[in-house]
Coordinates of C-alpha atoms and ligand atoms in Angstrom, one line a residue:
X1237 CA 121.9 90.3 90.7
X1238 CA 121.6 92.6 87.6
X1239 CA 120.5 96.5 88.3
X1240 CA 116.8 97.1 87.5
X1241 CA 117.3 100.2 85.4
X1242 CA 113.5 101.3 85.8
X1243 CA 114.4 101.6 89.7
X1244 CA 115.6 104.9 90.9
X1245 CA 119.5 104.5 91.8
X1246 CA 120.4 104.8 95.5
X1247 CA 123.3 106.8 97.0
X1248 CA 123.4 105.9 101.0
X1249 CA 125.7 108.5 102.8
X1250 CA 126.7 106.6 106.2
X1251 CA 127.5 102.8 106.2
X1252 CA 126.9 101.9 109.6
X1253 CA 124.2 99.3 110.7
X1254 CA 121.2 101.4 109.1
X1255 CA 123.3 102.8 106.1
X1256 CA 124.9 99.5 105.2
X1257 CA 121.4 97.8 105.6
X1258 CA 119.9 99.9 102.9
X1259 CA 122.7 99.7 100.9
X1260 CA 122.5 95.8 101.4
X1261 CA 118.7 95.7 100.7
X1262 CA 118.5 97.7 97.8
X1263 CA 121.4 96.0 95.9
X1264 CA 119.2 92.7 96.9
X1265 CA 116.1 94.6 95.0
X1266 CA 118.2 94.9 91.7
X1267 CA 118.9 98.8 92.5
X1268 CA 122.3 100.7 91.3
X1269 CA 123.2 101.4 94.7
X1270 CA 126.7 103.2 95.7
X1271 CA 127.7 104.4 99.0
X1272 CA 129.7 106.9 101.1
X1273 CA 131.6 106.6 104.1
X1274 CA 133.9 108.7 106.4
X1275 CA 136.0 106.1 107.4
X1276 CA 138.3 103.7 105.2
X1277 CA 137.7 100.8 107.3
X1278 CA 133.8 101.0 106.6
X1279 CA 134.4 101.4 103.0
X1280 CA 137.1 98.8 102.7
X1281 CA 134.6 96.2 104.4
X1282 CA 131.5 97.1 101.9
X1283 CA 134.1 96.8 99.1
X1284 CA 135.4 93.7 100.3
X1285 CA 131.9 92.5 100.2
X1286 CA 131.4 93.2 96.5
X1287 CA 129.3 96.6 97.2
X1288 CA 130.3 100.1 95.4
X1289 CA 131.6 102.8 98.3
X1290 CA 133.8 105.2 98.7
X1291 CA 135.1 107.9 101.3
X1292 CA 134.9 110.4 98.5
X1293 CA 131.8 112.6 99.6
X1294 CA 132.4 114.8 96.8
X1295 CA 132.6 112.0 94.2
X1296 CA 129.6 110.4 95.7
X1297 CA 127.7 113.2 95.4
X1298 CA 128.4 114.3 91.9
X1299 CA 127.8 110.4 90.7
X1300 CA 124.1 110.6 92.5
X1301 CA 123.7 114.4 90.5
X1302 CA 124.5 112.4 87.2
X1303 CA 122.3 109.8 87.9
X1304 CA 119.4 111.5 89.7
X1305 CA 119.9 109.0 92.3
X1306 CA 117.9 109.1 95.8
X1307 CA 120.4 110.2 98.5
X1308 CA 119.7 108.3 101.7
X1309 CA 121.2 109.8 104.8
X1310 CA 122.5 107.5 107.5
X1311 CA 124.8 109.3 109.7
X1312 CA 124.1 110.7 113.1
X1313 CA 122.7 114.4 113.5
X1314 CA 125.7 116.0 114.4
X1315 CA 127.0 115.9 111.2
X1316 CA 123.9 116.6 109.2
X1317 CA 124.5 120.5 108.3
X1318 CA 127.9 119.6 106.9
X1319 CA 126.2 116.8 104.5
X1320 CA 123.4 118.9 103.7
X1321 CA 125.8 121.7 102.4
X1322 CA 127.3 119.1 100.1
X1323 CA 124.5 117.7 98.7
X1324 CA 123.1 121.7 98.3
X1325 CA 126.4 122.4 96.6
X1326 CA 126.6 118.9 94.3
X1327 CA 123.3 117.3 94.2
X1328 CA 120.6 119.9 94.8
X1329 CA 118.4 118.3 92.2
X1330 CA 118.3 114.5 93.7
X1331 CA 115.5 113.3 95.9
X1332 CA 116.7 113.3 99.5
X1333 CA 115.5 111.3 102.4
X1334 CA 117.3 110.2 105.8
X1335 CA 117.0 107.7 108.7
X1336 CA 117.9 109.9 111.5
X1337 CA 115.8 109.0 114.6
X1338 CA 114.6 112.8 115.4
X1339 CA 112.5 114.3 112.6
X1340 CA 111.7 118.3 113.6
X1341 CA 115.4 119.0 113.6
X1342 CA 116.7 117.3 110.5
X1343 CA 113.7 119.0 108.7
X1344 CA 114.8 122.3 110.1
X1345 CA 118.6 121.6 108.6
X1346 CA 117.3 120.8 105.6
X1347 CA 115.0 123.9 105.2
X1348 CA 118.3 125.7 106.3
X1349 CA 120.3 124.1 103.7
X1350 CA 117.8 125.0 100.7
X1351 CA 116.6 121.3 99.9
X1352 CA 113.1 121.4 101.9
X1353 CA 111.4 120.7 98.3
X1354 CA 113.4 117.5 97.4
X1355 CA 113.0 116.3 100.9
X1356 CA 110.9 113.4 102.5
X1357 CA 112.1 112.6 105.7
X1358 CA 112.2 108.7 107.0
X1359 CA 113.0 106.7 110.1
X1360 CA 113.1 103.1 110.0
X1361 CA 111.9 101.7 113.2
X1362 CA 114.5 98.5 113.3
X1363 CA 117.6 98.3 114.6
X1364 CA 120.2 96.5 117.0
X1365 CA 122.8 97.5 119.9
X1366 CA 125.3 96.8 117.3
X1367 CA 127.0 99.5 114.9
X1368 CA 129.2 100.1 111.8
X1369 CA 129.2 98.0 108.5
X1370 CA 129.8 94.6 109.6
X1371 CA 126.6 94.9 111.9
X1372 CA 124.4 95.7 108.9
X1373 CA 121.8 92.8 107.1
X1374 CA 119.9 93.3 104.1
X1375 CA 117.0 92.2 105.9
X1376 CA 117.2 94.4 109.1
X1377 CA 113.8 96.4 108.0
X1378 CA 111.9 93.3 106.6
X1379 CA 108.2 93.3 108.3
X1380 CA 109.1 96.7 110.2
X1381 CA 107.6 99.9 110.2
X1382 CA 109.3 102.9 108.3
X1383 CA 108.0 106.2 109.0
X1384 CA 107.8 108.4 106.0
X1385 CA 107.1 112.0 106.4
X1386 CA 104.1 114.0 105.5
X1387 CA 105.0 117.3 106.1
X1388 CA 103.7 120.4 104.5
X1389 CA 106.6 120.6 102.1
X1390 CA 106.8 117.1 100.9
X1391 CA 106.7 116.8 97.0
X1392 CA 104.4 113.9 95.6
X1393 CA 107.1 112.5 93.0
X1394 CA 110.0 112.8 95.9
X1395 CA 107.5 110.9 98.3
X1396 CA 106.4 108.3 95.8
X1397 CA 110.5 107.5 95.1
X1398 CA 111.1 107.0 98.8
X1399 CA 108.1 104.8 99.4
X1400 CA 109.5 102.8 96.9
X1401 CA 112.4 102.4 98.5
X1402 CA 111.0 101.4 101.9
X1403 CA 109.0 99.0 100.2
X1404 CA 111.8 97.3 98.4
X1405 CA 113.8 97.1 101.6
X1406 CA 110.7 94.6 103.0
X1407 CA 109.2 97.2 105.2
X1408 CA 105.7 98.7 105.8
X1409 CA 105.5 102.4 105.5
X1410 CA 104.0 104.4 108.3
X1411 CA 103.0 108.1 107.1
X1412 CA 103.1 110.7 110.0
X1413 CA 104.0 114.4 110.1
X1414 CA 107.8 115.0 111.6
X1415 CA 106.2 116.8 114.8
X1416 CA 103.9 113.8 115.9
X1417 CA 106.6 111.2 114.9
X1418 CA 108.7 113.0 117.5
X1419 CA 106.2 113.2 120.4
X1420 CA 106.0 109.3 119.5
X1421 CA 109.3 108.6 119.3
X1422 CA 110.1 110.3 122.5
X1423 CA 107.7 107.9 124.4
X1424 CA 108.2 104.5 122.4
X1425 CA 111.7 105.1 121.9
X1426 CA 113.9 107.7 123.9
X1427 CA 112.3 107.6 127.1
X1428 CA 113.2 103.7 127.0
X1429 CA 116.7 104.6 126.7
X1430 CA 116.6 107.0 129.8
X1431 CA 114.6 104.5 131.7
X1432 CA 117.1 101.5 130.7
X1433 CA 120.0 103.4 131.9
X1434 CA 118.6 104.2 134.7
X1435 CA 117.2 100.7 135.7
X1436 CA 121.1 99.5 135.1
X1437 CA 122.4 102.1 137.0
X1438 CA 120.0 101.2 140.0
X1439 CA 121.1 97.7 139.8
X1440 CA 124.8 98.2 139.7
X1441 CA 124.3 99.7 143.1
X1442 CA 123.1 96.6 144.7
X1443 CA 125.8 93.6 145.2
X1444 CA 124.2 90.7 144.7
X1445 CA 121.6 92.0 141.8
X1446 CA 123.4 91.1 138.8
X1447 CA 123.9 87.5 140.3
X1448 CA 119.9 87.2 140.3
X1449 CA 119.2 89.4 137.2
X1450 CA 117.1 87.2 134.7
X1451 CA 114.7 88.2 131.9
X1452 CA 112.7 91.1 133.3
X1453 CA 116.1 93.0 134.0
X1454 CA 117.5 91.8 130.8
X1455 CA 114.4 93.0 128.7
X1456 CA 114.3 96.6 130.9
X1457 CA 118.1 97.2 130.3
X1458 CA 118.3 95.8 126.4
X1459 CA 118.8 99.1 124.8
X1460 CA 120.8 100.6 127.7
X1461 CA 123.8 98.2 125.5
X1462 CA 123.2 100.9 122.6
X1463 CA 126.6 103.1 121.9
X1464 CA 126.2 106.1 124.1
X1465 CA 126.9 108.3 121.2
X1466 CA 123.6 107.1 119.5
X1467 CA 121.6 107.5 122.4
X1468 CA 122.9 111.1 123.3
X1469 CA 122.1 112.3 119.3
X1470 CA 118.7 110.8 119.5
X1471 CA 117.7 111.9 123.3
X1472 CA 119.5 115.2 122.9
X1473 CA 118.2 115.9 119.5
X1474 CA 114.6 115.6 120.5
X1475 CA 114.8 116.7 123.6
X1476 CA 112.1 119.3 123.3
X1477 CA 109.7 116.5 123.0
X1478 CA 111.5 114.2 125.4
X1479 CA 111.2 116.7 128.4
X1480 CA 107.3 116.3 128.6
X1481 CA 107.2 112.4 128.3
X1482 CA 110.1 112.3 131.3
X1483 CA 107.8 114.6 133.3
X1484 CA 104.9 112.1 132.7
X1485 CA 107.0 109.3 133.9
X1486 CA 108.5 110.8 136.9
X1487 CA 105.1 112.1 138.1
X1488 CA 103.6 108.5 137.5
X1489 CA 107.1 106.9 139.8
X1490 CA 106.6 109.7 142.2
X1491 CA 103.1 108.9 142.5
X1492 CA 104.0 105.3 143.4
X1493 CA 106.9 106.3 145.6
X1494 CA 104.4 108.7 147.6
X1495 CA 101.9 105.6 147.6
X1496 CA 104.4 103.0 149.1
X1497 CA 106.2 105.5 151.9
X1498 CA 102.1 105.9 152.8
X1499 CA 101.6 102.4 152.9
X1500 CA 99.0 102.8 150.0
X1501 CA 98.3 100.4 147.0
X1502 CA 100.1 101.3 143.8
X1503 CA 97.2 99.5 142.1
X1504 CA 96.3 102.6 140.1
X1505 CA 99.8 102.9 138.5
X1506 CA 100.0 98.9 138.2
X1507 CA 96.6 98.4 136.4
X1508 CA 96.6 101.6 134.2
X1509 CA 99.9 100.4 132.9
X1510 CA 98.7 96.7 132.4
X1511 CA 95.9 98.5 130.6
X1512 CA 98.0 100.3 128.5
X1513 CA 100.1 97.3 127.3
X1514 CA 97.0 95.3 126.5
X1515 CA 95.9 98.1 124.7
X1516 CA 99.1 98.1 122.5
X1517 CA 99.3 94.3 122.1
X1518 CA 95.4 94.5 120.4
X1519 CA 96.4 98.0 118.6
X1520 CA 94.9 97.7 115.2
X1521 CA 96.9 98.0 112.1
X1522 CA 95.2 98.2 108.8
X1523 CA 96.3 98.8 105.4
X1524 CA 96.2 102.4 103.4
X1525 CA 95.4 101.7 99.9
X1526 CA 92.8 104.7 98.8
X1527 CA 94.7 107.5 99.4
X1528 CA 96.1 109.4 96.2
X1529 CA 99.4 111.1 96.7
X1530 CA 99.2 114.3 95.0
X1531 CA 95.6 114.7 95.6
X1532 CA 93.7 117.8 97.4
X1533 CA 94.8 117.0 101.0
X1534 CA 96.9 113.9 100.3
X1535 CA 99.1 114.9 103.2
X1536 CA 96.9 115.3 105.9
X1537 CA 94.6 112.0 104.5
X1538 CA 97.9 110.0 105.3
X1539 CA 98.9 111.7 108.4
X1540 CA 95.5 111.0 109.9
X1541 CA 95.7 107.5 108.5
X1542 CA 99.2 106.7 109.9
X1543 CA 97.7 108.2 113.3
X1544 CA 94.9 105.4 113.5
X1545 CA 97.4 102.6 112.8
X1546 CA 97.4 102.6 109.0
X1547 CA 100.5 101.3 106.9
X1548 CA 101.5 101.3 103.6
X1549 CA 102.2 97.9 102.2
X1550 CA 102.2 98.5 98.3
X1551 CA 102.7 101.5 96.0
X1552 CA 99.9 104.0 96.1
X1553 CA 98.2 106.0 93.6
X1554 CA 99.6 109.0 92.1
X1555 CA 97.6 111.8 90.8
X1556 CA 98.5 111.1 87.3
X1557 CA 98.3 107.5 87.3
X1558 CA 94.8 107.5 88.7
X1559 CA 93.5 110.1 85.8
Ligands
NAD517 P1 126.4 103.6 113.1 O1 127.3 103.9 114.0 O2 126.4 102.0 113.0 O3 126.8 104.2 111.7 C1 126.9 105.7 111.8 C2 127.5 106.0 110.3 O4 127.5 107.4 110.2 C3 128.9 105.2 110.2 O5 128.9 104.8 108.5 C4 129.8 106.4 110.6 O6 131.2 106.4 109.5 C5 128.8 107.7 110.0 N1 129.2 109.0 110.8 C6 129.4 109.1 111.9 N2 130.2 110.8 112.2 C7 130.4 111.1 110.8 C8 130.9 112.1 110.5 N3 130.9 113.4 111.2 N4 130.5 112.9 109.3 C9 130.4 111.6 108.1 N5 129.5 110.4 108.4 C10 129.7 110.1 110.1 O7 125.0 104.0 113.5 P2 123.2 103.4 112.6 O8 122.8 102.7 113.6 O9 123.7 103.2 111.6 O10 122.9 105.1 112.7 C11 122.7 106.0 111.6 C12 121.7 106.8 111.7 O11 120.3 105.9 111.7 C13 121.1 108.1 113.1 O12 120.5 109.0 112.7 C14 120.4 107.1 113.9 O13 119.6 107.8 114.5 C15 119.4 106.2 112.9 N6 118.7 105.0 113.3 C16 119.4 104.1 114.1 C17 119.0 102.8 114.5 C18 119.6 102.3 115.6 O14 118.5 101.3 115.9 N7 120.6 102.2 115.4 C19 117.6 102.8 114.3 C20 116.8 103.6 113.2 C21 117.7 105.1 112.9

């Protein structure tokens, strides 16, 4: 497909499951897109599939600066400070986003690197337990929520640029502040990882368990199949928000344990759990259309709309275009 010259080019750093999927999806949307990956294996595989990729970080960033590309960081949390320092050195004017599954710690690193005014954080809520370039898929994000940050420092033009990429990937954007994202991610993503690991370990100690295991066990332990280093990066990177979530789950389980050992009913937890799950299944999704990006209070308005279940399915009006 020919490049769409009206679209911002995209430079993806990290061509694993997520970055490789962004590269494929952005290319399928007609964008000029190129990527950097640390390992030659990933680069060779991407090039063999017809994509423009390199192991030369400095070369990729110099090219991004010349093209005014949107830089998408798709590596785990630990190497981020090193990458950000290189971006600050070689491409400080480029709009910048990321796919990291924690947002508060990333924002702190971005601020420390002096890149806050060019940065709008992101987190696609899609994935598989596989990793690396071969695991990527141009359709991975289709229909999935993709968090876009609306922190105080977010610039309207960079926000619109990042939103455009999210929509090109086929996702719906969910606006959220980084701190609220991390509290939510702790309960819907990071706590499930710990519960899945604990469940798998508990069953592994019981001789006949794996022989009998079916749907409940498979569903409850699915995410324990994720590469351990990714789980560690996610959970340890969000420890501050994960602790209260874990405390709450332990409190609920301890209550159930106490009830069982006293021959009391566990109905309270089971009924509350069933009601909460029913609320989740009926959670309303509405489309955010009226917020004008750049107008007074636009970030707070979007954060409130995201909290209430709102999603962005198409480009929002901007202050300039609405005049
Ligand atoms: P992955 O293992 O498939 O890919 C990771 C990429 O990071 C690879 O290209 C690897 O070469 C690169 N990398 C690792 N260490 C590096 C270093 N020190 N320097 C430079 N590059 C390095 O992982 P992924 O699933 O694509 O995850 C990438 C990011 O996306 C992570 O921050 C993860 O939290 C986030 N994320 C993952 C999922 C998921 O379900 N897997 C979902 C949403 C967001």
